Amino acid sequence: MMVTATASQGGLKSHLSIDGGVGLSGVMTVSGAKNSALVLMTAALLTNEPVELCNVPDLTDIQGMGAILEALGVSVVRSPNSLKLTATHLKSSEPPYELVNCLRASFFSIGSLLGRLGHARVPLPGGCRIGARPVVEHIRGLKAMGAVVNVNHGLVTAALPGGLKRLKGASIVLDCPSVGATETLLMAAVLADGTSTIENAAKEPEVQDLANLLNCMGAKVSGAGGPVITVEGVERLHGCSAYSVIPDRIEAGTFLMAAAITRSTLRVEPVVPEHLNSVLQKLRDCGCQLEIDSVGITIRPGEIKAVDVITQPFPGFPTDLQAPFMALMATAQGTSVIAEKIYENRMQHVAELQRMGASIRIEGSTGIVEGVPRLSGAPVTGSDLRASAAMVLAALAADGTTQVSGLEHLDRGYADIEAKLNQVGASVRRQQS
Ligand code: UD1
């Protein structure tokens, strides 16, 4: 698989040096959705024919998933923006620990490996900085479809019991609308014998994207995007050419907030506005004008006023934009209350924002943010992907120069971030630490 310069830089110890207080103008281009692309890649395991994905972002996470698939025997060919994945001869059903450990979404391959091969052994993803992130819902659903699943020594082993050739369709009610569990079970159900229903399913756009790809491959999935997904199992799936990944709604939201925090008029495209309704509403509520057309959004921020936010599953406000929105609120007029309801430990950006002069108090998983007139540049470190994005936004608005470290996180989810920002007038340099 081709490794490009931008993403490979994530492996080196480097930082972004950002001169703040510079107005932005122009158009910011949104890449394909990381969280969709990662899961669509694992769907390629379900067929022996090539699956071609376009609009795939150039990210270290995508490279990591490519390496995992290659270890399983998949041919992975990358050309600019697209990936051709061919899983004709799988040589293993055991993604290697050292690769899975770095990439939680790779655990979701357990559903497609089980559906295709009848067995899989996948390391449990570790906890991560933002919370425990269990996979019990994935396992419960696979068991309901007839798999024998054991967890031993950090490995999840799933297999069809003797005599069974395919998983069995089942009615599954999720305890919580987990995105990953919904995707894992969807991929397991498409090749199962009979009809499956997944109730209390995640409604995120990435789940819809997966269902659309699976249907292009010959699956029979209906209801994705709603609370109940129905899957009529089929005996085999075929390949698919030029399936285009949806635009990344989290990257788009981050760029809209970059405009708001620098009080700059910007155009952000391509965007599917319905994927961002809760975010657009909050941006309007805090004083931004939005012009929405079929391709993108032009944002014209006014005086930014404080608004409250509670993170929720889609279509609520996404947890992945909580940290960037908090950076924006740190510069707003008034006090906002930002409640994190998805992850128990997703407030680590607060201490770093405080180093830049933000006034934030934490009570449990809630941040109470009193806006200040100016943030000030300082050396800061992003502790996870979206915390790093929050640091970049704060830096764009701060007086002086900010040094943002922790790029190994940022490069997982934001393709070409400095080039995209510099193109609209920001002053961002990647430097060796
Ligand atoms: C996905 C996204 C991630 C996003 C998250 C929530 C990908 C690759 N990642 O992660 O960026 O932050 O959705 O929008 O798509 N839970 C359980 N039991 C389970 C599974 C989950 O209690 O078996 C809980 C989790 O602890 C968490 C909540 O459900 O509180 C949401 O998790 P989930 O939707 O599973 O997140 P991911 O799919 O891992």
GROMACS .gro file of C-alpha atoms and ligand atoms in nm:
model
  472
    1MET     CA    1   0.000   0.000   0.000
    2MET     CA    2   0.128   0.343  -0.090
    3VAL     CA    3   0.235   0.557   0.205
    4THR     CA    4   0.211   0.926   0.126
    5ALA     CA    5   0.428   1.201   0.264
    6THR     CA    6   0.160   1.380   0.462
    7ALA     CA    7   0.028   1.089   0.658
    8SER     CA    8   0.367   0.930   0.713
    9GLN     CA    9   0.479   1.247   0.887
   10GLY     CA   10   0.251   1.148   1.171
   11GLY     CA   11   0.504   0.885   1.275
   12LEU     CA   12   0.775   1.144   1.339
   13LYS     CA   13   0.778   1.364   1.645
   14SER     CA   14   0.667   1.692   1.504
   15HIS     CA   15   0.434   1.975   1.597
   16LEU     CA   16   0.232   2.243   1.428
   17SER     CA   17   0.341   2.599   1.482
   18ILE     CA   18   0.036   2.820   1.434
   19ASP     CA   19   0.034   3.201   1.426
   20GLY     CA   20  -0.303   3.305   1.563
   21GLY     CA   21  -0.530   3.600   1.501
   22VAL     CA   22  -0.517   3.568   1.122
   23GLY     CA   23  -0.850   3.598   0.935
   24LEU     CA   24  -0.944   3.314   0.701
   25SER     CA   25  -1.121   3.334   0.366
   26GLY     CA   26  -1.193   3.106   0.075
   27VAL     CA   27  -1.303   2.746   0.041
   28MET     CA   28  -1.210   2.454   0.266
   29THR     CA   29  -1.241   2.111   0.109
   30VAL     CA   30  -1.377   1.826   0.314
   31SER     CA   31  -1.230   1.477   0.263
   32GLY     CA   32  -1.414   1.146   0.274
   33ALA     CA   33  -1.535   1.033   0.615
   34LYS     CA   34  -1.269   0.848   0.813
   35ASN     CA   35  -1.519   0.654   1.023
   36SER     CA   36  -1.708   0.543   0.715
   37ALA     CA   37  -1.405   0.452   0.507
   38LEU     CA   38  -1.255   0.237   0.784
   39VAL     CA   39  -1.567   0.025   0.812
   40LEU     CA   40  -1.631   0.009   0.437
   41MET     CA   41  -1.279  -0.131   0.405
   42THR     CA   42  -1.365  -0.420   0.637
   43ALA     CA   43  -1.681  -0.487   0.432
   44ALA     CA   44  -1.450  -0.585   0.146
   45LEU     CA   45  -1.375  -0.902   0.346
   46LEU     CA   46  -1.729  -1.021   0.267
   47THR     CA   47  -1.663  -1.099  -0.101
   48ASN     CA   48  -1.392  -1.261  -0.312
   49GLU     CA   49  -1.439  -0.993  -0.578
   50PRO     CA   50  -1.276  -0.647  -0.582
   51VAL     CA   51  -1.439  -0.363  -0.390
   52GLU     CA   52  -1.334  -0.021  -0.511
   53LEU     CA   53  -1.384   0.279  -0.280
   54CYS     CA   54  -1.338   0.641  -0.389
   55ASN     CA   55  -1.314   0.960  -0.186
   56VAL     CA   56  -1.100   0.775   0.069
   57PRO     CA   57  -0.909   1.021   0.292
   58ASP     CA   58  -0.531   1.006   0.315
   59LEU     CA   59  -0.492   0.931   0.687
   60THR     CA   60  -0.272   0.718   0.906
   61ASP     CA   61  -0.580   0.528   1.027
   62ILE     CA   62  -0.663   0.430   0.669
   63GLN     CA   63  -0.307   0.307   0.622
   64GLY     CA   64  -0.338   0.112   0.947
   65MET     CA   65  -0.657  -0.057   0.832
   66GLY     CA   66  -0.491  -0.131   0.496
   67ALA     CA   67  -0.205  -0.304   0.681
   68ILE     CA   68  -0.451  -0.512   0.885
   69LEU     CA   69  -0.638  -0.623   0.574
   70GLU     CA   70  -0.310  -0.708   0.400
   71ALA     CA   71  -0.214  -0.925   0.700
   72LEU     CA   72  -0.539  -1.116   0.643
   73GLY     CA   73  -0.451  -1.172   0.276
   74VAL     CA   74  -0.639  -0.885   0.113
   75SER     CA   75  -0.476  -0.710  -0.181
   76VAL     CA   76  -0.487  -0.336  -0.106
   77VAL     CA   77  -0.407  -0.100  -0.393
   78ARG     CA   78  -0.418   0.273  -0.327
   79SER     CA   79  -0.432   0.539  -0.597
   80PRO     CA   80  -0.496   0.905  -0.521
   81ASN     CA   81  -0.825   0.919  -0.330
   82SER     CA   82  -0.929   0.561  -0.402
   83LEU     CA   83  -0.867   0.209  -0.277
   84LYS     CA   84  -0.912  -0.124  -0.450
   85LEU     CA   85  -0.953  -0.409  -0.204
   86THR     CA   86  -0.956  -0.769  -0.321
   87ALA     CA   87  -1.016  -1.043  -0.066
   88THR     CA   88  -1.005  -1.340  -0.304
   89HIS     CA   89  -0.777  -1.559  -0.095
   90LEU     CA   90  -0.789  -1.485   0.276
   91LYS     CA   91  -0.491  -1.639   0.451
   92SER     CA   92  -0.590  -1.557   0.808
   93SER     CA   93  -0.892  -1.473   1.020
   94GLU     CA   94  -0.676  -1.326   1.298
   95PRO     CA   95  -0.591  -0.957   1.266
   96PRO     CA   96  -0.255  -0.908   1.444
   97TYR     CA   97  -0.267  -0.756   1.792
   98GLU     CA   98  -0.001  -0.492   1.733
   99LEU     CA   99  -0.207  -0.347   1.445
  100VAL     CA  100  -0.558  -0.385   1.597
  101ASN     CA  101  -0.446  -0.231   1.922
  102CYS     CA  102  -0.385   0.102   1.749
  103LEU     CA  103  -0.714   0.104   1.562
  104ARG     CA  104  -1.039   0.029   1.741
  105ALA     CA  105  -1.251   0.016   1.424
  106SER     CA  106  -1.056  -0.290   1.310
  107PHE     CA  107  -1.237  -0.492   1.578
  108PHE     CA  108  -1.553  -0.447   1.371
  109SER     CA  109  -1.397  -0.683   1.111
  110ILE     CA  110  -1.505  -0.969   1.338
  111GLY     CA  111  -1.854  -0.947   1.181
  112SER     CA  112  -1.735  -0.972   0.821
  113LEU     CA  113  -1.470  -1.240   0.893
  114LEU     CA  114  -1.729  -1.453   1.070
  115GLY     CA  115  -1.980  -1.405   0.789
  116ARG     CA  116  -1.729  -1.490   0.518
  117LEU     CA  117  -1.514  -1.761   0.681
  118GLY     CA  118  -1.725  -1.889   0.970
  119HIS     CA  119  -1.449  -1.812   1.220
  120ALA     CA  120  -1.251  -1.514   1.346
  121ARG     CA  121  -1.013  -1.437   1.626
  122VAL     CA  122  -0.972  -1.069   1.695
  123PRO     CA  123  -0.787  -0.902   1.982
  124LEU     CA  124  -1.011  -0.703   2.214
  125PRO     CA  125  -0.957  -0.336   2.149
  126GLY     CA  126  -0.797  -0.178   2.454
  127GLY     CA  127  -0.962   0.096   2.654
  128CYS     CA  128  -0.872   0.437   2.525
  129ARG     CA  129  -0.803   0.774   2.677
  130ILE     CA  130  -1.158   0.897   2.635
  131GLY     CA  131  -1.332   0.602   2.803
  132ALA     CA  132  -1.358   0.225   2.852
  133ARG     CA  133  -1.533   0.155   2.520
  134PRO     CA  134  -1.668  -0.199   2.570
  135VAL     CA  135  -1.767  -0.436   2.287
  136VAL     CA  136  -2.024  -0.643   2.476
  137GLU     CA  137  -2.302  -0.542   2.236
  138HIS     CA  138  -2.107  -0.669   1.938
  139ILE     CA  139  -2.048  -1.003   2.111
  140ARG     CA  140  -2.406  -1.040   2.234
  141GLY     CA  141  -2.539  -0.987   1.881
  142LEU     CA  142  -2.298  -1.238   1.724
  143LYS     CA  143  -2.405  -1.496   1.983
  144ALA     CA  144  -2.771  -1.430   1.898
  145MET     CA  145  -2.685  -1.517   1.536
  146GLY     CA  146  -2.557  -1.857   1.648
  147ALA     CA  147  -2.185  -1.791   1.685
  148VAL     CA  148  -1.994  -1.943   1.974
  149VAL     CA  149  -1.794  -1.655   2.117
  150ASN     CA  150  -1.527  -1.677   2.384
  151VAL     CA  151  -1.306  -1.411   2.531
  152ASN     CA  152  -0.974  -1.542   2.658
  153HIS     CA  153  -0.635  -1.383   2.712
  154GLY     CA  154  -0.751  -1.062   2.543
  155LEU     CA  155  -0.868  -1.239   2.228
  156VAL     CA  156  -1.227  -1.273   2.109
  157THR     CA  157  -1.274  -1.605   1.931
  158ALA     CA  158  -1.595  -1.642   1.733
  159ALA     CA  159  -1.691  -1.949   1.532
  160LEU     CA  160  -1.989  -2.129   1.388
  161PRO     CA  161  -2.074  -2.440   1.588
  162GLY     CA  162  -2.010  -2.776   1.414
  163GLY     CA  163  -2.243  -2.843   1.122
  164LEU     CA  164  -2.352  -2.483   1.079
  165LYS     CA  165  -2.238  -2.331   0.747
  166ARG     CA  166  -2.377  -1.982   0.795
  167LEU     CA  167  -2.480  -1.757   1.080
  168LYS     CA  168  -2.855  -1.757   1.147
  169GLY     CA  169  -3.074  -1.451   1.107
  170ALA     CA  170  -3.179  -1.319   1.450
  171SER     CA  171  -3.376  -1.044   1.620
  172ILE     CA  172  -3.134  -0.829   1.816
  173VAL     CA  173  -3.218  -0.538   2.043
  174LEU     CA  174  -2.912  -0.334   2.133
  175ASP     CA  175  -2.884  -0.205   2.490
  176CYS     CA  176  -2.741   0.120   2.352
  177PRO     CA  177  -2.726   0.244   1.993
  178SER     CA  178  -2.357   0.164   1.949
  179VAL     CA  179  -2.222   0.262   1.608
  180GLY     CA  180  -1.961  -0.013   1.605
  181ALA     CA  181  -2.200  -0.284   1.725
  182THR     CA  182  -2.456  -0.188   1.462
  183GLU     CA  183  -2.189  -0.202   1.190
  184THR     CA  184  -2.039  -0.531   1.312
  185LEU     CA  185  -2.379  -0.699   1.326
  186LEU     CA  186  -2.485  -0.556   0.991
  187MET     CA  187  -2.177  -0.708   0.829
  188ALA     CA  188  -2.239  -1.040   1.005
  189ALA     CA  189  -2.608  -1.046   0.906
  190VAL     CA  190  -2.571  -0.988   0.531
  191LEU     CA  191  -2.442  -1.342   0.468
  192ALA     CA  192  -2.654  -1.509   0.740
  193ASP     CA  193  -2.925  -1.763   0.669
  194GLY     CA  194  -3.258  -1.584   0.713
  195THR     CA  195  -3.371  -1.239   0.819
  196SER     CA  196  -3.216  -1.033   1.097
  197THR     CA  197  -3.346  -0.722   1.267
  198ILE     CA  198  -3.131  -0.484   1.468
  199GLU     CA  199  -3.343  -0.268   1.698
  200ASN     CA  200  -3.217   0.041   1.881
  201ALA     CA  201  -2.963   0.059   1.599
  202ALA     CA  202  -2.725   0.352   1.565
  203LYS     CA  203  -2.861   0.606   1.315
  204GLU     CA  204  -2.529   0.767   1.226
  205PRO     CA  205  -2.471   0.852   0.858
  206GLU     CA  206  -2.174   0.613   0.856
  207VAL     CA  207  -2.414   0.323   0.925
  208GLN     CA  208  -2.622   0.432   0.626
  209ASP     CA  209  -2.307   0.452   0.415
  210LEU     CA  210  -2.218   0.095   0.510
  211ALA     CA  211  -2.569  -0.028   0.430
  212ASN     CA  212  -2.553   0.146   0.090
  213LEU     CA  213  -2.221  -0.019   0.006
  214LEU     CA  214  -2.348  -0.360   0.119
  215ASN     CA  215  -2.657  -0.318  -0.100
  216CYS     CA  216  -2.432  -0.228  -0.395
  217MET     CA  217  -2.255  -0.558  -0.325
  218GLY     CA  218  -2.584  -0.749  -0.348
  219ALA     CA  219  -2.699  -0.743   0.016
  220LYS     CA  220  -3.059  -0.677   0.117
  221VAL     CA  221  -3.049  -0.417   0.392
  222SER     CA  222  -3.334  -0.178   0.467
  223GLY     CA  223  -3.404   0.077   0.738
  224ALA     CA  224  -3.043   0.194   0.795
  225GLY     CA  225  -3.046   0.547   0.933
  226GLY     CA  226  -3.352   0.461   1.141
  227PRO     CA  227  -3.384   0.273   1.472
  228VAL     CA  228  -3.467  -0.066   1.317
  229ILE     CA  229  -3.252  -0.222   1.045
  230THR     CA  230  -3.372  -0.531   0.861
  231VAL     CA  231  -3.132  -0.759   0.676
  232GLU     CA  232  -3.240  -1.046   0.455
  233GLY     CA  233  -2.937  -1.270   0.438
  234VAL     CA  234  -2.802  -1.371   0.095
  235GLU     CA  235  -2.567  -1.657   0.005
  236ARG     CA  236  -2.296  -1.446  -0.149
  237LEU     CA  237  -2.200  -1.089  -0.219
  238HIS     CA  238  -2.024  -0.955  -0.526
  239GLY     CA  239  -1.774  -0.676  -0.577
  240CYS     CA  240  -1.848  -0.311  -0.634
  241SER     CA  241  -1.674  -0.042  -0.837
  242ALA     CA  242  -1.628   0.327  -0.758
  243TYR     CA  243  -1.835   0.343  -0.439
  244SER     CA  244  -1.789   0.698  -0.307
  245VAL     CA  245  -1.742   0.748   0.070
  246ILE     CA  246  -1.963   1.022   0.221
  247PRO     CA  247  -1.797   1.353   0.315
  248ASP     CA  248  -1.659   1.365   0.669
  249ARG     CA  249  -1.919   1.544   0.881
  250ILE     CA  250  -1.678   1.580   1.173
  251GLU     CA  251  -1.409   1.739   0.958
  252ALA     CA  252  -1.673   1.969   0.804
  253GLY     CA  253  -1.795   2.067   1.152
  254THR     CA  254  -1.437   2.136   1.260
  255PHE     CA  255  -1.384   2.367   0.959
  256LEU     CA  256  -1.711   2.554   1.027
  257MET     CA  257  -1.590   2.605   1.383
  258ALA     CA  258  -1.251   2.725   1.250
  259ALA     CA  259  -1.443   2.995   1.065
  260ALA     CA  260  -1.647   3.081   1.373
  261ILE     CA  261  -1.351   3.098   1.614
  262THR     CA  262  -1.157   3.328   1.377
  263ARG     CA  263  -1.477   3.526   1.300
  264SER     CA  264  -1.410   3.463   0.930
  265THR     CA  265  -1.642   3.404   0.636
  266LEU     CA  266  -1.558   3.066   0.485
  267ARG     CA  267  -1.708   2.818   0.247
  268VAL     CA  268  -1.691   2.450   0.342
  269GLU     CA  269  -1.761   2.180   0.084
  270PRO     CA  270  -1.866   1.912   0.006
  271VAL     CA  271  -2.111   1.873   0.294
  272VAL     CA  272  -2.432   1.677   0.337
  273PRO     CA  273  -2.617   1.932   0.555
  274GLU     CA  274  -2.856   1.671   0.702
  275HIS     CA  275  -2.553   1.498   0.853
  276LEU     CA  276  -2.480   1.811   1.056
  277ASN     CA  277  -2.821   1.950   1.153
  278SER     CA  278  -2.758   1.959   1.529
  279VAL     CA  279  -2.420   2.127   1.476
  280LEU     CA  280  -2.559   2.381   1.229
  281GLN     CA  281  -2.835   2.466   1.477
  282LYS     CA  282  -2.579   2.536   1.751
  283LEU     CA  283  -2.371   2.750   1.515
  284ARG     CA  284  -2.681   2.953   1.426
  285ASP     CA  285  -2.777   2.979   1.794
  286CYS     CA  286  -2.437   3.123   1.881
  287GLY     CA  287  -2.457   3.389   1.613
  288CYS     CA  288  -2.340   3.249   1.279
  289GLN     CA  289  -2.527   3.296   0.954
  290LEU     CA  290  -2.525   2.991   0.731
  291GLU     CA  291  -2.598   2.974   0.360
  292ILE     CA  292  -2.661   2.616   0.261
  293ASP     CA  293  -2.675   2.491  -0.097
  294SER     CA  294  -2.655   2.155  -0.265
  295VAL     CA  295  -2.273   2.141  -0.248
  296GLY     CA  296  -2.168   2.311   0.070
  297ILE     CA  297  -2.213   2.574   0.338
  298THR     CA  298  -2.096   2.936   0.359
  299ILE     CA  299  -2.062   3.049   0.718
  300ARG     CA  300  -2.061   3.416   0.826
  301PRO     CA  301  -1.996   3.444   1.198
  302GLY     CA  302  -2.123   3.745   1.391
  303GLU     CA  303  -2.054   3.817   1.756
  304ILE     CA  304  -2.025   3.469   1.905
  305LYS     CA  305  -2.254   3.417   2.205
  306ALA     CA  306  -2.238   3.128   2.452
  307VAL     CA  307  -2.474   2.835   2.398
  308ASP     CA  308  -2.510   2.507   2.587
  309VAL     CA  309  -2.443   2.166   2.431
  310ILE     CA  310  -2.516   1.806   2.530
  311THR     CA  311  -2.351   1.531   2.327
  312GLN     CA  312  -2.582   1.255   2.212
  313PRO     CA  313  -2.603   0.977   1.953
  314PHE     CA  314  -2.699   1.096   1.602
  315PRO     CA  315  -2.898   1.307   1.522
  316GLY     CA  316  -2.789   1.478   1.847
  317PHE     CA  317  -2.471   1.683   1.881
  318PRO     CA  318  -2.172   1.450   1.811
  319THR     CA  319  -1.925   1.376   2.088
  320ASP     CA  320  -1.650   1.404   1.826
  321LEU     CA  321  -1.720   1.779   1.794
  322GLN     CA  322  -1.747   1.846   2.166
  323ALA     CA  323  -1.382   1.949   2.211
  324PRO     CA  324  -1.371   2.172   1.900
  325PHE     CA  325  -1.697   2.339   2.007
  326MET     CA  326  -1.557   2.397   2.354
  327ALA     CA  327  -1.261   2.581   2.198
  328LEU     CA  328  -1.513   2.804   2.018
  329MET     CA  329  -1.711   2.864   2.336
  330ALA     CA  330  -1.390   2.961   2.515
  331THR     CA  331  -1.397   3.276   2.300
  332ALA     CA  332  -1.774   3.343   2.322
  333GLN     CA  333  -1.960   3.613   2.510
  334GLY     CA  334  -2.110   3.461   2.823
  335THR     CA  335  -2.107   3.120   2.991
  336SER     CA  336  -2.184   2.789   2.823
  337VAL     CA  337  -2.241   2.448   2.974
  338ILE     CA  338  -2.103   2.160   2.769
  339ALA     CA  339  -2.212   1.815   2.886
  340GLU     CA  340  -2.035   1.505   2.754
  341LYS     CA  341  -2.279   1.213   2.770
  342ILE     CA  342  -2.110   0.951   2.548
  343TYR     CA  343  -1.764   0.908   2.701
  344GLU     CA  344  -1.669   0.926   3.068
  345ASN     CA  345  -1.326   1.078   3.019
  346ARG     CA  346  -1.351   1.318   2.728
  347MET     CA  347  -1.249   1.643   2.897
  348GLN     CA  348  -0.871   1.618   2.866
  349HIS     CA  349  -0.858   1.914   2.629
  350VAL     CA  350  -0.977   2.140   2.912
  351ALA     CA  351  -0.639   2.160   3.086
  352GLU     CA  352  -0.469   2.246   2.757
  353LEU     CA  353  -0.728   2.512   2.670
  354GLN     CA  354  -0.673   2.657   3.017
  355ARG     CA  355  -0.301   2.686   2.934
  356MET     CA  356  -0.410   2.912   2.650
  357GLY     CA  357  -0.607   3.137   2.884
  358ALA     CA  358  -0.951   2.972   2.860
  359SER     CA  359  -1.171   2.989   3.167
  360ILE     CA  360  -1.328   2.645   3.212
  361ARG     CA  361  -1.446   2.459   3.519
  362ILE     CA  362  -1.515   2.086   3.514
  363GLU     CA  363  -1.793   1.920   3.710
  364GLY     CA  364  -1.793   1.547   3.636
  365SER     CA  365  -1.828   1.516   3.259
  366THR     CA  366  -1.948   1.872   3.216
  367GLY     CA  367  -1.739   2.175   3.127
  368ILE     CA  368  -1.859   2.519   3.231
  369VAL     CA  369  -1.695   2.764   2.997
  370GLU     CA  370  -1.677   3.136   3.061
  371GLY     CA  371  -1.579   3.305   2.738
  372VAL     CA  372  -1.272   3.529   2.742
  373PRO     CA  373  -1.195   3.813   2.498
  374ARG     CA  374  -0.863   3.660   2.381
  375LEU     CA  375  -0.681   3.329   2.408
  376SER     CA  376  -0.302   3.337   2.413
  377GLY     CA  377  -0.058   3.114   2.225
  378ALA     CA  378   0.125   2.848   2.430
  379PRO     CA  379   0.283   2.504   2.379
  380VAL     CA  380  -0.003   2.251   2.405
  381THR     CA  381  -0.052   1.881   2.340
  382GLY     CA  382  -0.361   1.710   2.202
  383SER     CA  383  -0.433   1.391   2.396
  384ASP     CA  384  -0.667   1.237   2.138
  385LEU     CA  385  -0.782   1.307   1.785
  386ARG     CA  386  -1.057   1.560   1.855
  387ALA     CA  387  -0.871   1.720   2.148
  388SER     CA  388  -0.590   1.793   1.900
  389ALA     CA  389  -0.841   1.952   1.663
  390ALA     CA  390  -0.963   2.172   1.949
  391MET     CA  391  -0.603   2.286   2.008
  392VAL     CA  392  -0.565   2.379   1.642
  393LEU     CA  393  -0.887   2.585   1.651
  394ALA     CA  394  -0.786   2.763   1.971
  395ALA     CA  395  -0.444   2.834   1.818
  396LEU     CA  396  -0.600   2.993   1.508
  397ALA     CA  397  -0.775   3.247   1.730
  398ALA     CA  398  -0.505   3.302   1.993
  399ASP     CA  399  -0.268   3.595   2.027
  400GLY     CA  400   0.085   3.494   1.927
  401THR     CA  401   0.217   3.154   1.824
  402THR     CA  402   0.092   2.819   1.953
  403GLN     CA  403   0.286   2.497   1.927
  404VAL     CA  404   0.046   2.202   1.898
  405SER     CA  405   0.201   1.862   1.972
  406GLY     CA  406   0.032   1.522   1.964
  407LEU     CA  407   0.011   1.512   1.585
  408GLU     CA  408   0.001   1.133   1.586
  409HIS     CA  409  -0.360   1.182   1.696
  410LEU     CA  410  -0.442   1.469   1.459
  411ASP     CA  411  -0.305   1.283   1.156
  412ARG     CA  412  -0.540   0.993   1.227
  413GLY     CA  413  -0.840   1.204   1.132
  414TYR     CA  414  -0.752   1.523   0.946
  415ALA     CA  415  -0.595   1.481   0.603
  416ASP     CA  416  -0.358   1.758   0.494
  417ILE     CA  417  -0.473   1.982   0.776
  418GLU     CA  418  -0.198   2.242   0.746
  419ALA     CA  419  -0.228   2.264   0.367
  420LYS     CA  420  -0.605   2.306   0.393
  421LEU     CA  421  -0.575   2.579   0.656
  422ASN     CA  422  -0.291   2.761   0.480
  423GLN     CA  423  -0.494   2.767   0.159
  424VAL     CA  424  -0.755   2.983   0.333
  425GLY     CA  425  -0.497   3.221   0.478
  426ALA     CA  426  -0.389   3.060   0.805
  427SER     CA  427  -0.024   3.047   0.905
  428VAL     CA  428   0.048   2.685   1.001
  429ARG     CA  429   0.388   2.515   0.980
  430ARG     CA  430   0.475   2.152   1.055
  431GLN     CA  431   0.810   2.141   1.230
  432GLN     CA  432   1.030   1.875   1.387
  433SER     CA  433   1.014   1.895   1.767
  434UD1     C1  434  -1.784   0.543   1.683
  434UD1     C2  435  -1.687   0.637   1.615
  434UD1     C3  436  -1.633   0.738   1.715
  434UD1     C4  437  -1.745   0.809   1.786
  434UD1     C5  438  -1.844   0.708   1.845
  434UD1     C6  439  -1.966   0.774   1.907
  434UD1     C7  440  -1.596   0.493   1.444
  434UD1     C8  441  -1.478   0.421   1.391
  434UD1     N1  442  -1.578   0.559   1.559
  434UD1     O1  443  -1.709   0.469   1.779
  434UD1     O2  444  -1.553   0.833   1.645
  434UD1     O3  445  -1.691   0.886   1.893
  434UD1     O4  446  -1.889   0.618   1.743
  434UD1     O5  447  -2.029   0.855   1.813
  434UD1     O6  448  -1.699   0.495   1.384
  434UD1     N2  449  -2.105   0.111   2.434
  434UD1     C9  450  -2.143   0.018   2.529
  434UD1     N3  451  -2.137  -0.114   2.498
  434UD1    C10  452  -2.092  -0.158   2.377
  434UD1    C11  453  -2.054  -0.063   2.279
  434UD1    C12  454  -2.062   0.072   2.311
  434UD1     O7  455  -2.182   0.054   2.640
  434UD1     O8  456  -2.087  -0.279   2.356
  434UD1    C13  457  -2.111   0.255   2.467
  434UD1    C14  458  -1.971   0.317   2.470
  434UD1     O9  459  -1.908   0.298   2.594
  434UD1    C15  460  -2.002   0.462   2.443
  434UD1    C16  461  -2.125   0.456   2.351
  434UD1    O10  462  -2.177   0.324   2.364
  434UD1    O11  463  -2.041   0.525   2.563
  434UD1    C17  464  -2.094   0.485   2.208
  434UD1    O12  465  -2.000   0.392   2.160
  434UD1     P1  466  -2.002   0.339   2.011
  434UD1    O13  467  -2.117   0.399   1.937
  434UD1    O14  468  -1.989   0.191   2.014
  434UD1    O15  469  -1.867   0.401   1.954
  434UD1     P2  470  -1.772   0.339   1.844
  434UD1    O16  471  -1.850   0.264   1.745
  434UD1    O17  472  -1.659   0.269   1.910
   0.00000   0.00000   0.00000
